Coordinates of C-alpha atoms in Angstrom, one line a residue:
Chain A
M1 CA -32.5 108.6 -104.1
E2 CA -35.7 107.4 -104.8
S3 CA -38.3 109.9 -104.4
E4 CA -41.5 107.6 -104.0
P5 CA -42.0 106.6 -100.2
T6 CA -40.6 103.4 -98.9
R7 CA -44.2 101.4 -98.5
I8 CA -44.3 99.2 -95.7
M9 CA -47.2 96.7 -95.1
I10 CA -47.6 96.1 -91.8
A11 CA -50.0 92.7 -90.8
V12 CA -51.8 93.4 -87.5
N13 CA -54.1 91.2 -85.6
E14 CA -56.4 91.5 -82.2
S15 CA -55.3 90.4 -79.1
S16 CA -56.0 86.6 -78.3
I17 CA -56.4 87.4 -74.7
K18 CA -58.3 90.9 -75.0
G19 CA -59.9 90.5 -78.2
Y20 CA -61.0 93.2 -80.4
P21 CA -60.0 96.2 -80.8
H22 CA -56.8 95.8 -78.9
P23 CA -54.1 94.9 -81.0
S24 CA -51.7 91.9 -80.2
I25 CA -48.7 92.4 -78.4
S26 CA -46.8 91.4 -81.2
S27 CA -48.7 93.2 -83.6
K28 CA -48.3 96.7 -81.4
R29 CA -44.7 95.9 -81.1
A30 CA -44.1 95.4 -84.7
F31 CA -45.7 98.9 -85.4
E32 CA -43.7 100.8 -83.0
W33 CA -40.7 99.2 -83.6
T34 CA -41.1 100.4 -87.6
L35 CA -41.5 103.9 -86.2
Q36 CA -38.9 104.3 -83.9
K37 CA -36.3 102.5 -85.9
I38 CA -37.0 102.7 -89.6
V39 CA -39.4 105.8 -90.2
R40 CA -37.6 108.2 -87.4
S41 CA -38.0 111.7 -88.2
N42 CA -38.3 110.8 -92.0
T43 CA -41.6 110.7 -92.1
S44 CA -42.7 111.7 -95.5
A45 CA -40.5 109.1 -96.9
F46 CA -42.7 106.2 -95.6
K47 CA -46.1 104.9 -96.1
L48 CA -47.5 102.5 -93.4
L49 CA -50.1 100.0 -95.2
F50 CA -52.2 98.1 -92.5
L51 CA -53.5 94.8 -93.3
H52 CA -55.7 92.9 -90.9
V53 CA -56.6 89.4 -91.5
H54 CA -60.0 88.4 -90.0
V55 CA -59.9 84.8 -89.3
P56 CA -64.0 84.0 -89.8
D57 CA -65.2 82.8 -86.2
E58 CA -62.7 79.5 -85.9
D59 CA -64.2 78.0 -83.3
G60 CA -67.6 79.4 -83.3
F61 CA -67.6 80.0 -79.5
D62 CA -68.2 84.0 -79.8
D63 CA -71.2 83.3 -81.5
M64 CA -72.5 80.3 -79.2
D65 CA -75.8 81.8 -78.1
S66 CA -76.6 83.5 -81.4
I67 CA -79.7 82.4 -83.1
Y68 CA -79.5 82.9 -86.9
A69 CA -82.8 82.5 -88.1
S70 CA -82.4 84.3 -91.4
P71 CA -79.8 85.5 -94.5
E72 CA -80.1 88.8 -92.5
D73 CA -78.6 87.4 -89.5
F74 CA -75.3 86.9 -91.3
K75 CA -75.3 89.6 -92.6
N76 CA -75.1 91.1 -89.4
L77 CA -72.4 88.9 -88.2
E78 CA -70.3 90.1 -91.1
R79 CA -71.2 93.5 -90.4
R80 CA -70.2 93.2 -86.9
D81 CA -67.1 91.4 -87.8
K82 CA -66.0 93.9 -90.0
A83 CA -67.0 96.9 -87.5
R84 CA -64.5 94.8 -85.1
G85 CA -61.6 94.9 -87.5
L86 CA -62.2 98.6 -88.2
Q87 CA -62.0 99.6 -84.6
L88 CA -58.4 97.5 -84.5
L89 CA -57.3 99.5 -87.3
E90 CA -58.5 102.9 -86.2
H91 CA -56.0 102.2 -83.3
F92 CA -53.0 102.0 -85.9
V93 CA -54.5 105.0 -88.4
K94 CA -54.9 107.1 -85.3
S95 CA -51.3 106.7 -84.2
C96 CA -50.0 107.1 -87.6
H97 CA -51.7 110.6 -87.7
E98 CA -50.4 111.7 -84.9
F99 CA -46.6 110.7 -85.6
G100 CA -47.2 112.7 -89.0
V101 CA -46.9 109.4 -91.3
S102 CA -49.0 108.7 -94.0
C103 CA -51.1 105.2 -94.2
G104 CA -53.4 103.2 -95.6
A105 CA -55.6 100.1 -94.0
W106 CA -57.6 97.5 -95.0
I107 CA -59.3 93.9 -94.1
K108 CA -59.4 90.8 -95.5
K109 CA -60.9 87.4 -94.8
G110 CA -59.1 84.1 -94.6
D111 CA -56.2 82.3 -93.8
P112 CA -53.6 85.0 -92.4
K113 CA -50.6 83.7 -93.5
E114 CA -52.3 82.8 -97.3
V115 CA -53.9 86.4 -97.3
I116 CA -50.7 88.1 -96.3
C117 CA -48.6 86.4 -99.1
H118 CA -51.6 87.4 -101.6
E119 CA -51.8 90.7 -100.4
V120 CA -48.3 91.2 -100.8
K121 CA -48.2 89.9 -104.6
R122 CA -51.1 92.6 -105.2
I123 CA -50.1 95.8 -103.4
Q124 CA -46.0 95.0 -104.0
P125 CA -44.9 96.8 -100.8
D126 CA -41.1 97.4 -100.3
L127 CA -41.2 95.5 -97.2
L128 CA -43.3 93.3 -95.2
V129 CA -43.4 93.6 -91.2
V130 CA -44.7 90.9 -89.3
G131 CA -44.8 90.6 -85.4
C132 CA -44.2 86.9 -84.1
R133 CA -44.5 85.5 -80.7
G134 CA -41.2 83.9 -80.5
L135 CA -42.2 80.5 -79.9
G136 CA -40.1 77.4 -79.3
P137 CA -40.4 74.5 -81.7
F138 CA -42.6 72.6 -79.2
Q139 CA -45.2 75.4 -79.0
R140 CA -44.8 76.4 -82.8
V141 CA -46.0 72.6 -83.5
F142 CA -49.4 73.3 -82.5
V143 CA -50.0 77.0 -83.4
G144 CA -48.0 77.2 -86.7
T145 CA -46.5 80.6 -87.6
V146 CA -47.6 83.0 -89.9
S147 CA -44.4 84.8 -89.6
E148 CA -42.3 81.6 -91.0
F149 CA -44.7 81.1 -93.8
C150 CA -44.4 84.9 -95.1
V151 CA -40.5 84.9 -95.0
K152 CA -40.5 81.9 -97.2
H153 CA -43.6 82.8 -99.6
A154 CA -43.9 86.4 -99.5
E155 CA -42.5 88.4 -102.9
C156 CA -40.7 91.0 -100.6
P157 CA -38.3 91.4 -97.9
V158 CA -39.9 90.5 -94.8
I159 CA -38.9 91.6 -91.3
T160 CA -39.9 89.5 -88.0
I161 CA -40.2 91.3 -85.0
K162 CA -40.6 89.2 -81.8
R163 CA -42.2 90.4 -78.7
R164 CA -39.9 91.8 -75.9
P165 CA -39.1 89.6 -73.2
D166 CA -40.5 91.7 -70.9
E167 CA -44.0 91.4 -72.7
I168 CA -44.5 87.9 -73.1
P169 CA -47.5 86.7 -71.2
Q170 CA -47.2 83.7 -69.0
D171 CA -48.7 81.3 -71.8
P172 CA -46.4 82.1 -74.4
V173 CA -49.0 81.0 -76.9
D174 CA -51.2 84.1 -75.6
D175 CA -50.6 87.5 -77.5
Chain B
M1 CA -37.8 110.5 -81.5
E2 CA -34.8 108.4 -80.6
S3 CA -31.6 110.6 -81.2
E4 CA -29.2 107.4 -81.5
P5 CA -29.1 106.1 -84.8
T6 CA -30.4 102.7 -85.6
R7 CA -27.8 100.6 -85.7
I8 CA -28.2 98.0 -88.7
M9 CA -26.3 95.1 -89.0
I10 CA -25.5 93.7 -92.3
A11 CA -24.2 90.1 -92.7
V12 CA -22.1 89.6 -95.9
N13 CA -20.3 87.0 -97.6
E14 CA -18.5 86.5 -100.7
S15 CA -19.5 85.2 -104.3
S16 CA -19.6 81.8 -104.3
I17 CA -18.8 81.8 -108.1
K18 CA -16.5 84.5 -108.2
G19 CA -14.9 84.2 -104.9
Y20 CA -13.3 87.1 -103.0
P21 CA -13.3 90.1 -103.1
H22 CA -16.6 90.0 -105.0
P23 CA -19.8 90.1 -102.6
S24 CA -22.5 87.3 -103.1
I25 CA -25.7 88.7 -104.8
S26 CA -27.7 88.5 -101.8
S27 CA -25.0 90.4 -99.7
K28 CA -24.9 93.1 -102.4
R29 CA -29.0 93.0 -102.8
A30 CA -29.4 93.3 -99.2
F31 CA -27.1 96.0 -98.9
E32 CA -28.5 98.1 -101.6
W33 CA -32.1 97.6 -100.6
T34 CA -31.3 98.7 -97.2
L35 CA -29.7 102.2 -98.6
Q36 CA -32.5 102.4 -101.0
K37 CA -35.6 101.7 -99.0
I38 CA -34.5 102.1 -95.3
V39 CA -31.7 104.6 -95.0
R40 CA -32.7 106.8 -98.0
S41 CA -31.8 110.3 -97.3
N42 CA -31.6 110.2 -93.4
T43 CA -28.2 109.1 -93.5
S44 CA -27.3 110.7 -90.2
A45 CA -29.8 108.1 -88.4
F46 CA -28.4 104.9 -89.5
K47 CA -25.1 103.1 -88.9
L48 CA -24.3 100.3 -90.8
L49 CA -22.4 97.3 -89.2
F50 CA -21.1 94.8 -91.6
L51 CA -20.0 91.5 -90.3
H52 CA -18.1 88.6 -92.6
V53 CA -17.9 85.3 -91.3
H54 CA -15.0 83.5 -92.7
V55 CA -16.1 80.0 -93.2
P56 CA -12.4 78.3 -92.6
D57 CA -11.4 76.2 -95.7
E58 CA -14.4 73.7 -95.7
D59 CA -13.2 71.5 -98.0
G60 CA -9.8 72.1 -98.5
F61 CA -10.0 72.8 -102.4
D62 CA -8.7 76.2 -102.3
D63 CA -5.2 74.8 -101.0
M64 CA -4.8 71.4 -102.5
D65 CA -1.7 72.4 -103.9
S66 CA -0.1 74.2 -101.2
I67 CA 2.3 72.3 -98.6
Y68 CA 2.3 73.6 -94.8
A69 CA 5.8 72.5 -93.6
S70 CA 6.1 74.9 -90.5
P71 CA 3.5 76.8 -88.2
E72 CA 4.6 79.6 -89.7
D73 CA 2.8 78.3 -93.0
F74 CA -0.4 78.3 -91.2
K75 CA 0.0 81.7 -90.1
N76 CA 0.3 82.9 -93.6
L77 CA -2.9 80.9 -94.6
E78 CA -4.5 82.8 -91.6
R79 CA -3.4 86.4 -93.0
R80 CA -4.4 85.3 -96.5
D81 CA -8.0 84.6 -95.4
K82 CA -7.9 87.8 -93.4
A83 CA -7.2 90.0 -96.3
R84 CA -9.5 88.3 -98.7
G85 CA -12.0 89.0 -95.7
L86 CA -11.1 92.9 -95.8
Q87 CA -11.1 92.9 -99.4
L88 CA -14.8 92.2 -99.3
L89 CA -15.6 94.4 -96.5
E90 CA -13.7 97.2 -98.2
H91 CA -16.3 97.2 -101.1
F92 CA -19.1 97.7 -98.3
V93 CA -17.4 100.7 -96.5
K94 CA -16.4 102.5 -99.3
S95 CA -20.2 102.3 -100.6
C96 CA -21.1 103.9 -97.2
H97 CA -18.7 106.6 -97.4
E98 CA -19.4 107.6 -100.8
F99 CA -23.5 107.2 -99.8
G100 CA -22.7 109.6 -96.4
V101 CA -23.8 106.9 -93.8
S102 CA -21.6 106.1 -90.7
C103 CA -20.2 102.5 -90.9
G104 CA -18.0 99.7 -88.9
A105 CA -17.1 96.2 -90.3
W106 CA -15.2 93.2 -88.8
I107 CA -14.5 89.9 -89.9
K108 CA -15.3 86.5 -87.5
K109 CA -14.2 82.9 -88.2
G110 CA -16.8 80.0 -87.8
D111 CA -20.1 78.7 -88.7
P112 CA -22.0 81.6 -90.3
K113 CA -25.5 81.5 -88.7
E114 CA -23.9 80.7 -85.2
V115 CA -21.4 83.7 -85.5
I116 CA -24.2 85.8 -86.8
C117 CA -26.3 85.2 -83.7
H118 CA -23.5 85.1 -81.2
E119 CA -22.5 88.9 -82.6
V120 CA -26.0 90.0 -82.3
K121 CA -26.1 88.9 -78.9
R122 CA -22.7 90.9 -78.4
I123 CA -23.4 94.0 -80.4
Q124 CA -27.3 94.4 -79.8
P125 CA -27.9 96.1 -83.1
D126 CA -31.4 97.3 -83.7
L127 CA -32.1 95.2 -86.6
L128 CA -30.2 92.3 -88.5
V129 CA -30.2 92.2 -92.4
V130 CA -29.4 88.9 -94.2
G131 CA -29.6 88.1 -97.6
C132 CA -31.0 84.9 -98.7
R133 CA -31.1 82.8 -102.1
G134 CA -35.0 82.0 -101.7
L135 CA -34.2 78.3 -102.2
G136 CA -37.3 76.0 -102.6
P137 CA -37.7 73.2 -99.9
F138 CA -35.9 70.7 -102.1
Q139 CA -32.8 72.8 -102.4
R140 CA -33.0 74.0 -99.1
V141 CA -32.1 70.3 -97.6
F142 CA -28.8 70.0 -99.1
V143 CA -27.6 73.9 -98.3
G144 CA -29.4 74.6 -95.1
T145 CA -30.0 78.3 -94.5
V146 CA -28.5 80.8 -92.7
S147 CA -31.5 83.2 -92.8
E148 CA -33.9 80.7 -91.6
F149 CA -31.7 80.1 -88.6
C150 CA -31.0 83.8 -87.8
V151 CA -34.8 84.6 -88.1
K152 CA -35.7 82.1 -85.4
H153 CA -32.5 82.7 -83.4
A154 CA -31.3 85.9 -83.2
E155 CA -32.1 88.2 -80.5
C156 CA -33.2 91.5 -82.5
P157 CA -35.5 91.9 -85.5
V158 CA -34.3 90.2 -88.6
I159 CA -35.0 91.3 -92.1
T160 CA -34.5 88.7 -94.7
I161 CA -34.0 89.7 -98.5
K162 CA -34.5 87.6 -101.3
R163 CA -32.5 87.9 -104.9
R164 CA -34.2 89.6 -107.5
P165 CA -35.8 86.9 -110.2
D166 CA -33.5 88.7 -112.5
E167 CA -30.2 88.0 -110.4
I168 CA -30.9 84.3 -109.7
P169 CA -27.9 82.1 -111.5
Q170 CA -28.9 79.2 -113.5
D171 CA -28.1 76.9 -110.5
P172 CA -29.8 78.7 -107.7
V173 CA -27.5 77.3 -105.1
D174 CA -24.8 79.5 -106.6
D175 CA -24.7 83.0 -105.1

């Protein structure tokens, strides 16, 4: 038997409807499933690594009313983004603490699928867990899917966990 | 905590080079990885379910020199196919027994990707494990991939496990 814990990286993001600090339905599901079905009572044998990739202000809508007058304003923006990501990660780290499983969490900025695969290369976890929305081919064309990319390109085994049917919002592209 | 064991279905097939009863490199890897990284010492918390899908004599090469003169000949053929599949499953069941994890194993006939997803629907495992060859897009066009189909269509979380770089044969399409 291996004595080193199995290191499971879980990619988590915020809810597209509720925003920060609420985790997306699929992140939440991926995390809870991992605890219930994989870690179970063997808490000392696993370590969970939470990666949140912050997508820098894709459309600018969040900040439509902001005025950037100095370099300092941009620094504040960055600080605020970081604070939001931290709030998200806090949710998962707290849950791990309650469950009794050791964990780590960090934030990176960029294109989620590229960053996740890059971090897998760097951290070399035993397993990458990605939640996915389980979209049909038509919906997929417009939103792309991070999970598909990771299954193909991540240099470790990948588990994809779809949302439960009763958790799918009216518009399946929401999460 | 859940008291029911986590039921992990593992799709296994024979080696394309060595034939029956040798498991393919990716089946072997998927199985060993599952024991080492997921089950670990918590053997009573998991049950492994091995599904082998027998592809009925795709090209007929195996039986080029056979003469089928009566319905009985076809029955013999079926018996032989079944015996080959059983030998393959015996390998995995034996290993589980040695490892101390409970298991079940069965054979179905048909198109692997369709049958695997159908069996997931019927058996409702907590997790489906499929090995994959990790082919590039060019190779994939010709061989299709069972794992990609299962990730999209299986009604349970799916883990895909690529072969280790040092296990990849000269022609990556081999397994």
